[in-house]
Short mmCIF file of C-alpha atoms and ligand atoms in Angstrom, two decimals:
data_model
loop_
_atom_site.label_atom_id
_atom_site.label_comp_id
_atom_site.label_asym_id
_atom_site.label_seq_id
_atom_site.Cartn_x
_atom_site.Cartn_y
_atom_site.Cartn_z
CA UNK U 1 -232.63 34.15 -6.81
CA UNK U 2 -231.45 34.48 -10.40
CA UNK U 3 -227.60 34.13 -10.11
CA UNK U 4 -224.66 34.91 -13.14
CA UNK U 5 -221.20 33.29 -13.43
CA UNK U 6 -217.77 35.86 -13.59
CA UNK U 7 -215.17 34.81 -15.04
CA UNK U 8 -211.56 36.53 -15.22
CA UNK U 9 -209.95 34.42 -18.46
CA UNK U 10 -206.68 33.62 -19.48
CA UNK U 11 -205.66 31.01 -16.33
CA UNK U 12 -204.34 27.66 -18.31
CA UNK U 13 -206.19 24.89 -15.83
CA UNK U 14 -203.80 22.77 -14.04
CA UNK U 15 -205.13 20.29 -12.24
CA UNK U 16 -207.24 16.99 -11.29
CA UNK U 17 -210.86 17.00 -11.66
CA UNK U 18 -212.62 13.93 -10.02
CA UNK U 19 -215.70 13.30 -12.68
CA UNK U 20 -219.12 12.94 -11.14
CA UNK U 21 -221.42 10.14 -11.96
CA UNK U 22 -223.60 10.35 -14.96
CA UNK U 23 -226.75 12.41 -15.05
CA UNK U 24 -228.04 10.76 -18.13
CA UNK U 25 -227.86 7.38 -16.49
CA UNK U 26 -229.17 8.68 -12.49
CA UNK U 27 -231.97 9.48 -14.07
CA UNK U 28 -233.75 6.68 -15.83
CA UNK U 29 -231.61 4.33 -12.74
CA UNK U 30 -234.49 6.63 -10.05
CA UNK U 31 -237.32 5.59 -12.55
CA UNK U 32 -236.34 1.89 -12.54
CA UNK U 33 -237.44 1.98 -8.62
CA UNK U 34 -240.71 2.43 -9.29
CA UNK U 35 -240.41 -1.15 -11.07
CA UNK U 36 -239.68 -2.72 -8.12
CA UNK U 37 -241.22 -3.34 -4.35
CA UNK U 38 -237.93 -3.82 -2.88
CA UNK U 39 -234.78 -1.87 -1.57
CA UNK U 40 -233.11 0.27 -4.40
CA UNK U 41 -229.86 1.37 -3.86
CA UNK U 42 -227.98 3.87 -6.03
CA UNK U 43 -224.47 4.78 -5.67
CA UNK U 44 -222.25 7.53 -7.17
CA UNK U 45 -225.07 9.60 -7.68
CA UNK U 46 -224.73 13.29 -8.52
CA UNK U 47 -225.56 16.13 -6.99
CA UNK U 48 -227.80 17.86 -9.39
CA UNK U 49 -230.90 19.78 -10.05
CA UNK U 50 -232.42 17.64 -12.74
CA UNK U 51 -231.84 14.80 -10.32
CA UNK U 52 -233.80 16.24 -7.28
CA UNK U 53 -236.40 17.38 -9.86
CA UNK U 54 -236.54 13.22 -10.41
CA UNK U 55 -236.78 12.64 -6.69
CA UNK U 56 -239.07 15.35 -6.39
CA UNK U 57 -241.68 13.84 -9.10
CA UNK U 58 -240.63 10.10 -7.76
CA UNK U 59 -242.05 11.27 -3.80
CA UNK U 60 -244.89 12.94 -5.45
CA UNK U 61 -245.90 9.38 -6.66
CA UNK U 62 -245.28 7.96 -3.26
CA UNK U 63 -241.87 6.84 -3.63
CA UNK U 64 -239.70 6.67 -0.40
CA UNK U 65 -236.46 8.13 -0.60
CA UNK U 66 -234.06 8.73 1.18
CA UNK U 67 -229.85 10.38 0.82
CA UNK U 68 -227.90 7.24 2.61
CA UNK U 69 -225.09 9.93 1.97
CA UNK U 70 -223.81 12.47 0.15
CA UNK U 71 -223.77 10.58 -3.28
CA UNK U 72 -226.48 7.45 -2.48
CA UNK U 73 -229.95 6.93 -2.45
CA UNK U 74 -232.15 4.54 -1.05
CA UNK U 75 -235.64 4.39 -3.18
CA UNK U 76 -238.17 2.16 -1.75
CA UNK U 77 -242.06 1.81 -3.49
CA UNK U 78 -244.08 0.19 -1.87
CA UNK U 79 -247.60 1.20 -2.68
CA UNK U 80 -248.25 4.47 -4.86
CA UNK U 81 -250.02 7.51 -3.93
CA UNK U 82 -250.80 8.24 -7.82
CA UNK U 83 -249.74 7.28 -11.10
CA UNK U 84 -250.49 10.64 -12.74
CA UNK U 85 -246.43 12.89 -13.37
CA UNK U 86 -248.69 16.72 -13.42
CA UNK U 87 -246.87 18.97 -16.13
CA UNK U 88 -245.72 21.00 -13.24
CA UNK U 89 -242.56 18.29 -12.91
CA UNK U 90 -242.49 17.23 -16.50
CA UNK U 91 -242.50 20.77 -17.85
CA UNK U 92 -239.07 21.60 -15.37
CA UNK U 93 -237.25 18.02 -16.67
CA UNK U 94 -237.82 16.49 -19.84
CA UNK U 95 -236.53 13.29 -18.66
CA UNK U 96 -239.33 12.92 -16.55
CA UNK U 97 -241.11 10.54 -19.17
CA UNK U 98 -239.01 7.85 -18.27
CA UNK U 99 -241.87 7.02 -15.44
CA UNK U 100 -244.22 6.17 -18.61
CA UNK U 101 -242.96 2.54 -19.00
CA UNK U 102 -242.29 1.54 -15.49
CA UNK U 103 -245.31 2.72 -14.10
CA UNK U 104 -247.15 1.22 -16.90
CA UNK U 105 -245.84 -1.75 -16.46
CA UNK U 106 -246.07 -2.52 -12.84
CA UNK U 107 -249.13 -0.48 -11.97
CA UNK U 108 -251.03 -1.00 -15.77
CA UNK U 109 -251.68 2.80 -15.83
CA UNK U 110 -250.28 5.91 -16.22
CA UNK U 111 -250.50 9.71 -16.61
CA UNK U 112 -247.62 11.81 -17.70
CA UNK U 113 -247.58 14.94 -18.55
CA UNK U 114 -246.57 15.68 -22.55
CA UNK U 115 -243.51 16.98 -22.31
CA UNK U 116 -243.49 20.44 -24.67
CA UNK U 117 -240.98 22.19 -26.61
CA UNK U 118 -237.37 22.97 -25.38
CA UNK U 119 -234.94 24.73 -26.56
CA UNK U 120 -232.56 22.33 -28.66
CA UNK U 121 -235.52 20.83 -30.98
CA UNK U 122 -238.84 20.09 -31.33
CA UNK U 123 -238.12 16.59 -29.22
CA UNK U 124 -241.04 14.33 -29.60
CA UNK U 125 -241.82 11.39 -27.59
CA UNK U 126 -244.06 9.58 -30.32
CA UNK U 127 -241.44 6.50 -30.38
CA UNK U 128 -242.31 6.34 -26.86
CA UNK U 129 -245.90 5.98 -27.27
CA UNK U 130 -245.69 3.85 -30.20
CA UNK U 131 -243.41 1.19 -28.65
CA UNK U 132 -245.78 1.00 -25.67
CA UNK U 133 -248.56 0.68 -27.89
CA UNK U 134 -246.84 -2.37 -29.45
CA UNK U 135 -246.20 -4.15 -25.90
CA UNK U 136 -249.91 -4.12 -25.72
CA UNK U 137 -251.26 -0.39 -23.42
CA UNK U 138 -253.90 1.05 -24.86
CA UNK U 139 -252.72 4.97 -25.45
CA UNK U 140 -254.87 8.10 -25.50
CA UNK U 141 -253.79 11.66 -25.50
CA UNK U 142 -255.94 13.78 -23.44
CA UNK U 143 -255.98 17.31 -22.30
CA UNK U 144 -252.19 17.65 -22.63
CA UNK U 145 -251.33 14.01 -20.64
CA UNK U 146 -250.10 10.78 -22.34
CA UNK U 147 -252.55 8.30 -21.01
CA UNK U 148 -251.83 4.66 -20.80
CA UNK U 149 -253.50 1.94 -19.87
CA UNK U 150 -252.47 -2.24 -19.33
CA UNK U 151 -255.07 -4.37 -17.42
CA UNK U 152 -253.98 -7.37 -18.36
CA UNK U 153 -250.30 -6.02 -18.44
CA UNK U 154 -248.02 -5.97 -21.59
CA UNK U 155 -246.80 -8.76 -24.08
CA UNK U 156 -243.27 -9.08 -25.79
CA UNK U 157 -243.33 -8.09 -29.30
CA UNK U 158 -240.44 -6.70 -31.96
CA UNK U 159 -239.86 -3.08 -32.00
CA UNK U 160 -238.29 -1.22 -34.59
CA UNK U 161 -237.34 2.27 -34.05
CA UNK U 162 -236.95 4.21 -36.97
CA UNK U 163 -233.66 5.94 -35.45
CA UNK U 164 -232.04 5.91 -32.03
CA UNK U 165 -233.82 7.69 -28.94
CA UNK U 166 -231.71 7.10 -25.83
CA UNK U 167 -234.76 7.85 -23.66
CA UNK U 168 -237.25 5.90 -25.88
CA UNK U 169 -234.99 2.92 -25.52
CA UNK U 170 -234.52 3.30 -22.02
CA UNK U 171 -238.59 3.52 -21.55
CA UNK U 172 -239.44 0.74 -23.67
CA UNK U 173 -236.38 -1.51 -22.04
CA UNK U 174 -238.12 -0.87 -18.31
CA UNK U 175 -241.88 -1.91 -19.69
CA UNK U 176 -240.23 -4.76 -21.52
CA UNK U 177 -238.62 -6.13 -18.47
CA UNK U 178 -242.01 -6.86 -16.81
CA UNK U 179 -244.06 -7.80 -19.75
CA UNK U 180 -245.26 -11.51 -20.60
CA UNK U 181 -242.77 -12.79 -23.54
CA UNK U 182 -239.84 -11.96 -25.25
CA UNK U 183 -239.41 -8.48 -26.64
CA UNK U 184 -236.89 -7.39 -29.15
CA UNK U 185 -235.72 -3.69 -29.60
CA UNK U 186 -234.45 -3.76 -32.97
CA UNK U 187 -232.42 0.00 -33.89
CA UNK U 188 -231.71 0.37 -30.09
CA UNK U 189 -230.29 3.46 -28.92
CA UNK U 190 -226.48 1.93 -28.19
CA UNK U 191 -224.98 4.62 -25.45
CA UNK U 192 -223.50 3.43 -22.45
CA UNK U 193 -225.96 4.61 -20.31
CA UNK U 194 -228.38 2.14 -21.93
CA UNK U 195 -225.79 -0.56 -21.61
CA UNK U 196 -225.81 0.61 -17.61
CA UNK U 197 -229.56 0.81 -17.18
CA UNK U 198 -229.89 -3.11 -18.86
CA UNK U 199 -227.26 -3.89 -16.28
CA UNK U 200 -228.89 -2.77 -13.15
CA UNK U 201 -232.05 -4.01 -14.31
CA UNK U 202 -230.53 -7.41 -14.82
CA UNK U 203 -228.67 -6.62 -11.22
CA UNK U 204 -232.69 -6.66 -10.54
CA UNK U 205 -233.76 -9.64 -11.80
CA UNK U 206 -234.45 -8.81 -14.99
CA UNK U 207 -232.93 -11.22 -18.61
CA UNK U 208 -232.08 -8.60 -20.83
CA UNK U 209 -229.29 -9.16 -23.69
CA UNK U 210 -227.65 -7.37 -26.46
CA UNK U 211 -227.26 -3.96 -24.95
CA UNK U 212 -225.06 -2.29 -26.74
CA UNK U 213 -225.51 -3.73 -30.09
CA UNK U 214 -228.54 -2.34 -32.17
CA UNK U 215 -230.71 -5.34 -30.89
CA UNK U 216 -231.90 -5.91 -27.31
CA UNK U 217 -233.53 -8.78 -26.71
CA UNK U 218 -235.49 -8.79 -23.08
CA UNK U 219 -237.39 -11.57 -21.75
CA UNK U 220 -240.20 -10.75 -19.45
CA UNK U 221 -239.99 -11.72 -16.21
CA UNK U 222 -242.96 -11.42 -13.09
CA UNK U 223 -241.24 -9.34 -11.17
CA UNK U 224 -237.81 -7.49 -10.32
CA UNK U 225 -236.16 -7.65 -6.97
CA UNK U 226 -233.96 -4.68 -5.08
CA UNK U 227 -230.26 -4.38 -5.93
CA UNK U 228 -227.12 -1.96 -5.54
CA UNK U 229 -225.86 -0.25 -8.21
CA UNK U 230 -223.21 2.40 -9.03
CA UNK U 231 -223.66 5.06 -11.37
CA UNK U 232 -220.52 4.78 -14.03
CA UNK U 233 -218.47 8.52 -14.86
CA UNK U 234 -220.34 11.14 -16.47
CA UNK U 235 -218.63 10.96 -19.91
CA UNK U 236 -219.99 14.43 -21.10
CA UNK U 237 -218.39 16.00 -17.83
CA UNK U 238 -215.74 14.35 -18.79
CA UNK U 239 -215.42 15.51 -22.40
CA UNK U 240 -216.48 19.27 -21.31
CA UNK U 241 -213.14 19.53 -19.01
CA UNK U 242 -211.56 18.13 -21.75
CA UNK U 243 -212.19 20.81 -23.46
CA UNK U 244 -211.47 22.98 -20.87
CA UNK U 245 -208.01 22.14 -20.27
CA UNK U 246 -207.69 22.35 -24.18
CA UNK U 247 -208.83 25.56 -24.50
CA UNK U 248 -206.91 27.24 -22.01
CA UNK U 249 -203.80 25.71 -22.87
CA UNK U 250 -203.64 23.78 -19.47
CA UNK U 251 -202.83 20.20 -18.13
CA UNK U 252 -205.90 18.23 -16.52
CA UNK U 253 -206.17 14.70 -15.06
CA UNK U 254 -209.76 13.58 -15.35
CA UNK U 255 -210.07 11.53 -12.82
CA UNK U 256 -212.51 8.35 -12.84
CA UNK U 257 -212.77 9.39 -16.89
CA UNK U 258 -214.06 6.33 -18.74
CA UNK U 259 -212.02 6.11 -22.29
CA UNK U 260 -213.78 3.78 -23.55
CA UNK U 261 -216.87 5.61 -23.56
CA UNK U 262 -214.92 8.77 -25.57
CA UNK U 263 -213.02 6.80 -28.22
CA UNK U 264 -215.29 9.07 -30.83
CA UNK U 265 -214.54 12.26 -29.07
CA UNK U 266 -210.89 11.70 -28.14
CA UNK U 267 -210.28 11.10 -31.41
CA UNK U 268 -211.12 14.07 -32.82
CA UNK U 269 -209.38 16.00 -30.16
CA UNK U 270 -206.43 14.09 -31.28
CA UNK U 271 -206.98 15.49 -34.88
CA UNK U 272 -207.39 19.37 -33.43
CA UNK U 273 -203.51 18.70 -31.46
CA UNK U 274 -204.76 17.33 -28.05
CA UNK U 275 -203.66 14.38 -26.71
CA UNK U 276 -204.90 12.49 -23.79
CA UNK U 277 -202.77 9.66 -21.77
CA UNK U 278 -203.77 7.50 -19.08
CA UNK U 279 -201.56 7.48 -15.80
CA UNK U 280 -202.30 6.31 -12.42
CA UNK U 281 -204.52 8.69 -11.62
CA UNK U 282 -206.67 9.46 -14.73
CA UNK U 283 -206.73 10.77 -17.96
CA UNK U 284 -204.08 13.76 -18.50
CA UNK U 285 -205.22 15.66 -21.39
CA UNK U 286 -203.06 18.50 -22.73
CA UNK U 287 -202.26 20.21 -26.34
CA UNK U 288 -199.82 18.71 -28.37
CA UNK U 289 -199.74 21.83 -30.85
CA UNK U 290 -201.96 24.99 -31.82
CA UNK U 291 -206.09 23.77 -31.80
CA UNK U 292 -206.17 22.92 -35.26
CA UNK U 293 -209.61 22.88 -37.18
CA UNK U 294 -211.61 19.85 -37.69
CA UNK U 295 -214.72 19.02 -39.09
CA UNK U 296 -217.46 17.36 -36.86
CA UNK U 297 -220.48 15.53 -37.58
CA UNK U 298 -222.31 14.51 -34.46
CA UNK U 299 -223.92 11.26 -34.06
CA UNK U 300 -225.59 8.77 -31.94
CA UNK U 301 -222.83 6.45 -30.23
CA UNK U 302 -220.20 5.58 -30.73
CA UNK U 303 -220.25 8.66 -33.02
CA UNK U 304 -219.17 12.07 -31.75
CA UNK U 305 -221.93 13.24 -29.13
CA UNK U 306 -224.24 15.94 -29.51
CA UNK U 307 -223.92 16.75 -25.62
CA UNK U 308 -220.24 17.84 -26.48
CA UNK U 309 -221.03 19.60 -29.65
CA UNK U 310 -221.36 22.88 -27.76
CA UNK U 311 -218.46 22.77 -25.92
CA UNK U 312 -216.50 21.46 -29.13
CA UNK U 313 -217.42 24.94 -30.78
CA UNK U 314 -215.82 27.07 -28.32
CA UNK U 315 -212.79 25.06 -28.50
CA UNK U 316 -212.99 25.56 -32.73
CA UNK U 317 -213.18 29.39 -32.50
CA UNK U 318 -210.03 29.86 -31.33
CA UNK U 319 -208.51 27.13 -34.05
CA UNK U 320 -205.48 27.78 -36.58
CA UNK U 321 -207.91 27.77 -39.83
CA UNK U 322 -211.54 26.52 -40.78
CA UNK U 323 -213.43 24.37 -39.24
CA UNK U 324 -217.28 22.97 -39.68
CA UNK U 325 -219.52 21.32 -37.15
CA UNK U 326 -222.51 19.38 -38.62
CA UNK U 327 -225.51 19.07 -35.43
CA UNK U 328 -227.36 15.58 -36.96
CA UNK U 329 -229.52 14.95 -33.72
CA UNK U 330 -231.26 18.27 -32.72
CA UNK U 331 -232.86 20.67 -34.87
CA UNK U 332 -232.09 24.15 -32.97
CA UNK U 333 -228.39 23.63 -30.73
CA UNK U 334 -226.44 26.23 -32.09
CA UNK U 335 -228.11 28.56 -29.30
CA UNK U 336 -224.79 29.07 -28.33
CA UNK U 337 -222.95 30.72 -31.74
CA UNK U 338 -224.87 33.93 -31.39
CA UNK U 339 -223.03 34.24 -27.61
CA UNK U 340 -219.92 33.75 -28.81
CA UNK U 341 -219.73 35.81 -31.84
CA UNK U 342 -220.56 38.25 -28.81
CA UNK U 343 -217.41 37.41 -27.55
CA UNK U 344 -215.33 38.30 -30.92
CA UNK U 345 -215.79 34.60 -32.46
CA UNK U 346 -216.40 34.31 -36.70
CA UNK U 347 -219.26 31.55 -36.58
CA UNK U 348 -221.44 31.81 -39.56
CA UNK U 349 -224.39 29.09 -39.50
CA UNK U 350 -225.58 27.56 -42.86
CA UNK U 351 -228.51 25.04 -42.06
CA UNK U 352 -227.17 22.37 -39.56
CA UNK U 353 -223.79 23.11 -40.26
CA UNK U 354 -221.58 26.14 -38.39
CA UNK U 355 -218.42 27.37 -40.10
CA UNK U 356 -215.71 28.77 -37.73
CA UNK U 357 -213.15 30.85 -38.65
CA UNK U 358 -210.49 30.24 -35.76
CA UNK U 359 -209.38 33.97 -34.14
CA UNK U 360 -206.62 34.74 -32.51
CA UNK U 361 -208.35 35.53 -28.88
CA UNK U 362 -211.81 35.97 -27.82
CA UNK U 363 -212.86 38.91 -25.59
CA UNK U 364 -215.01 38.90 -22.33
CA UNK U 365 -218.23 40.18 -22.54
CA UNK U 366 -222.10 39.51 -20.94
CA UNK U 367 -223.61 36.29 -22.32
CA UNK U 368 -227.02 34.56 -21.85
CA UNK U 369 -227.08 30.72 -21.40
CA UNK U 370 -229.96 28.58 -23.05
CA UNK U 371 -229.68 25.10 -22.16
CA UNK U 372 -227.33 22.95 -20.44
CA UNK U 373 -224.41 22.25 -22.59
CA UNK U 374 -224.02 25.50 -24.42
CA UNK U 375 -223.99 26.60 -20.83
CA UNK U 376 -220.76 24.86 -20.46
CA UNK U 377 -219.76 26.13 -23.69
CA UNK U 378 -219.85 30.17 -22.71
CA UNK U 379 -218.06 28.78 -19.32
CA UNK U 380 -215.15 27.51 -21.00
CA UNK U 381 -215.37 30.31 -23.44
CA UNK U 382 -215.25 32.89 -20.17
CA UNK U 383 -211.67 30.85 -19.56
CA UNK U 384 -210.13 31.25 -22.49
CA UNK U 385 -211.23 34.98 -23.14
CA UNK U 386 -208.99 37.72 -22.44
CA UNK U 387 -210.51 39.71 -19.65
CA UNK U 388 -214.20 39.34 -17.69
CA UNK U 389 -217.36 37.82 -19.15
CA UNK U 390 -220.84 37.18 -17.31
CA UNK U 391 -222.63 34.20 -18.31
CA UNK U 392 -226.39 34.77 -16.99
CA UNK U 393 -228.91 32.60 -16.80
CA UNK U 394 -227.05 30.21 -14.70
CA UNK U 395 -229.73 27.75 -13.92
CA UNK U 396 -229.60 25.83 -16.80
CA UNK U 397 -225.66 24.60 -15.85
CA UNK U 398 -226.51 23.32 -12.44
CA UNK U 399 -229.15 20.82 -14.30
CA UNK U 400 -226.14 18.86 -15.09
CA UNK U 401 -222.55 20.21 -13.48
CA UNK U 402 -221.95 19.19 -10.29
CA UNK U 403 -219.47 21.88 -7.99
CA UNK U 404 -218.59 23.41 -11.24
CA UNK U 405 -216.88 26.47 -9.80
CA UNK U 406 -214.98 24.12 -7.07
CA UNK U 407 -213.63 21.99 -9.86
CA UNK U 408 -212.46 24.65 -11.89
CA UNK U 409 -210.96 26.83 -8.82
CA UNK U 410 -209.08 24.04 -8.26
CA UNK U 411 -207.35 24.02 -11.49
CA UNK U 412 -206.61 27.80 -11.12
CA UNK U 413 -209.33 28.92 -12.91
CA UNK U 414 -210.76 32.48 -11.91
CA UNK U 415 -214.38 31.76 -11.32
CA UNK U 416 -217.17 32.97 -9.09
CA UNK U 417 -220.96 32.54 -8.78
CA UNK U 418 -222.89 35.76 -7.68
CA UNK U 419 -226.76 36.83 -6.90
CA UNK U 420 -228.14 39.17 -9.79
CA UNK U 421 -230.44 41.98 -8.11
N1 LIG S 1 -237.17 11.91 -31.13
C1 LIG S 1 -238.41 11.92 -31.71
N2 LIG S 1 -239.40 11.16 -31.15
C2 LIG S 1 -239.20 10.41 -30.03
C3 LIG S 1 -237.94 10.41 -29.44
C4 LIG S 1 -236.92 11.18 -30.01
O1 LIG S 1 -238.66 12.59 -32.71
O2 LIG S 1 -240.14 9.76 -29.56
C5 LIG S 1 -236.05 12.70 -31.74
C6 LIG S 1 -235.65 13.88 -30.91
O3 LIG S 1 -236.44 15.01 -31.20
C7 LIG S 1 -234.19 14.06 -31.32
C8 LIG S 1 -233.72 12.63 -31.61
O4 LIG S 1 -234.90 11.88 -31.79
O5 LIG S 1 -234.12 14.81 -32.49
C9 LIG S 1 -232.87 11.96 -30.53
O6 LIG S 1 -233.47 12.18 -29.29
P1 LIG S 1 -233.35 11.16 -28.08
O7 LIG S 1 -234.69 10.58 -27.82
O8 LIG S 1 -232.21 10.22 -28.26
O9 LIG S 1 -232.99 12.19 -26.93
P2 LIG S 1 -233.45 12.06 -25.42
O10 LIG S 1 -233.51 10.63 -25.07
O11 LIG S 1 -234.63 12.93 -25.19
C10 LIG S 1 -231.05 11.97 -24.39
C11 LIG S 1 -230.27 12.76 -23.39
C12 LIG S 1 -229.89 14.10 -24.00
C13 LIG S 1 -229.06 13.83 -25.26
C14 LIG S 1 -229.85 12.95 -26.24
C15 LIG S 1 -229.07 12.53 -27.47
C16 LIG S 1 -231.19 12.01 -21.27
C17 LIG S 1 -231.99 12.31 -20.06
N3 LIG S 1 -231.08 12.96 -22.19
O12 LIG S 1 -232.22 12.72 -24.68
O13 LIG S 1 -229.10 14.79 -23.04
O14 LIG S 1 -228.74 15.04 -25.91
O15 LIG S 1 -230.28 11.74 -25.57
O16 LIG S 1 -227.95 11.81 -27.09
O17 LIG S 1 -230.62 10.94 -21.37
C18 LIG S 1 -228.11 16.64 -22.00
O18 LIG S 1 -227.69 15.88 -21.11
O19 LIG S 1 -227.72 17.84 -22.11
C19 LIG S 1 -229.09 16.15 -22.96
C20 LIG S 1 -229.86 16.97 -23.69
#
């Protein structure tokens, strides 16, 4: 059933918002169990569809899994049923590639899907291939399915990627872990999340160092045991109620909200008049001042985040002045400027750069989502907009918000999710 968001805007959120645990790091975390015969335990997981779509493909390889509770799962893989991800789950979550490398490297074969276009950028997974290529598997492409295969398992080599790919990283770091030797990933991707996937892999048995830094050096070992492991604070989520609070003039604890991880972002909500503080029970963020305009560039980490970059642009086009956003990582995720020039914004898009002229308000009106985080971006434009807009297309926001509406209700906001006939 195709459902919209209503929102009545113009409630400043006041409020706490506990922060869920990180989607970008529950994700490759399922895929490490398939490196393992033993007991995986994952804590702090959220409730989201992109990760049942990663259970979902996980039990179609013969994965058991089971909810322990609410938040934690207990992944167990024993013996496969397959080692073949169809395009039916890889087509619905991108992310499902991150079963190349482990499966590759415990079971020496695998078949996974080619993941296809989406809407933020062309996305290719050639880094992927390569580095696995490198570690020894022999690689064919074949009737739309990467096809790898490892009989005598992988070797440690150096890898250089020619830029940062968080997923790429995360791939090659789970094959490198059970190959023969010492591997070095030189150009790393550096976000926390890859610092939190090393560090349940080492929790597994695993000698990885360097994560973080541009180098990771991993030496092979013959196998990984079970572990427990807790998911860290979704920093994104974080950032995106940020935001929220920002725009709507309001006052929000974030609670469980990892600073560290934002030091980029916070920053430059510093420079548009919002401060954040941390008290006893999280981060308070509020406005200092009028949103004042800044220009963005994002990057990978520590620079400003392109998962935020959507969200960022709402909060520009209601700025005192100019401001100009620069999207370095993906190709097409401006999806969202169209929608809010629908909803009286002044965005004017030269290349990868938008210009925003700040307006005084922005008006409600019918909007159409087109990926996850310019989702978000129409949501907290909805808030700050004086009277009702419909965001449709709502299935793309519950791929990485968990209780969205519930969080927001219980800042005030005036939110609710209905059924479109
Ligand atoms: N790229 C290639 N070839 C590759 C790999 C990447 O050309 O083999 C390009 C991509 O097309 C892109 C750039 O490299 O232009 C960076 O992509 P990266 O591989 O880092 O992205 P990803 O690993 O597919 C993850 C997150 C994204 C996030 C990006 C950038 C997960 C599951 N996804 O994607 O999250 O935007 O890193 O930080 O971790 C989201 O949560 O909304 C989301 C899209």
């Amino acid at each position: 059933m195709l459902q919209k968001m209503l929102i009545k805007g113009g409630v400043p959120l006041r409020g706490a918002i506990p922060i869920s645990g990180a989607k970008n790091l529950a994700l490759p975390s399922i895929a490490a169990a398939l490196l393992t015969d033993q007991k995986l335990t994952l804590n702090n997981i959220p409730n989201l569809v992109d990760v049942n779509s990663a259970i979902e493909l996980l039990n179609y390889l013969g994965v058991e899994i089971n909810w322990a509770s609410r938040h934690s799962l207990i992944l167990s893989t024993n013996t496969l049923k397959t080692t073949e991800a169809p395009y039916d789950f890889v087509r619905k979550m991108r992310a499902s590639i991150l079963v190349l490398g482990p499966l590759t490297a415990r079971f020496k074969k695998a078949s996974v899907s080619l993941p296809g276009g989406c809407a933020i950028g062309a996305r290719g997974v050639d880094l992927h291939i390569k580095a696995l290529q490198q570690l020894g598997a022999e690689v064919e492409l074949e009737n739309g399915y990467i096809k790898t295969s490892a009989p005598a398992g992988l070797f440690g080599c150096d890898i250089s990627f020619p830029f940062s790919t968080m997923t790429g990283t995360e791939n090659t770091l789970m094959a490198a872990a059970l190959a023969k030797g010492t591997t070095k990933l030189i150009n790393a991707a550096m976000e926390p999340e890859v610092v939190e996937l090393a560090n349940l892999l080492n929790k597994m048995g695993a000698k990885i160092e360097g994560q973080g830094t541009p180098v990771i050096t991993i030496e092979g070992v013959d196998s990984l045991h079970g572990a427990t492991f807790d998911m860290m604070p979704d920093r994104i989520e974080a950032g995106t109620y940020a935001i929220a609070a920002a725009a709507t003039n309001g006052e929000v604890i974030l609670k469980n909200c990892r600073r560290d991880h934002l030091s980029s972002f916070f920053e430059t909500m510093s420079l548009a008049g919002v401060t954040h503080e941390e008290t006893e029970e999280g981060v308070l963020v509020k406005r200092k001042s009028d949103i004042m305009p800044v220009d963005v560039q994002t990057m990978q980490y520590p620079g400003f985040p392109t998962d935020l970059q959507a969200q960022f642009t709402t909060l520009m086009t209601i700025c005192k002045g100019a401001a100009s956003i620069t999207e370095n990582i993906f190709e097409n995720r401006f999806m969202h400027a169209p929608e809010l020039v629908r909803m009286g914004a002044n965005i004017a898009i030269h290349g990868k750069t938008a210009v925003i002229t700040g307006v005084n308000a922005l008006k409600g009106a019918q909007v159409m989502a087109t990926d996850l985080r310019a989702s978000v971006s129409l949501i907290i434009a909805g808030l700050v907009a004086e009277g009702e807009t419909a965001v449709n297309r709502l299935y793309h926001l519950d791929r990485g918000y968990e209780n969205l509406e519930e969080k927001l209700t219980n800042c005030g906001a005036n939110i609710k999710r209905v059924s479109v006939d």
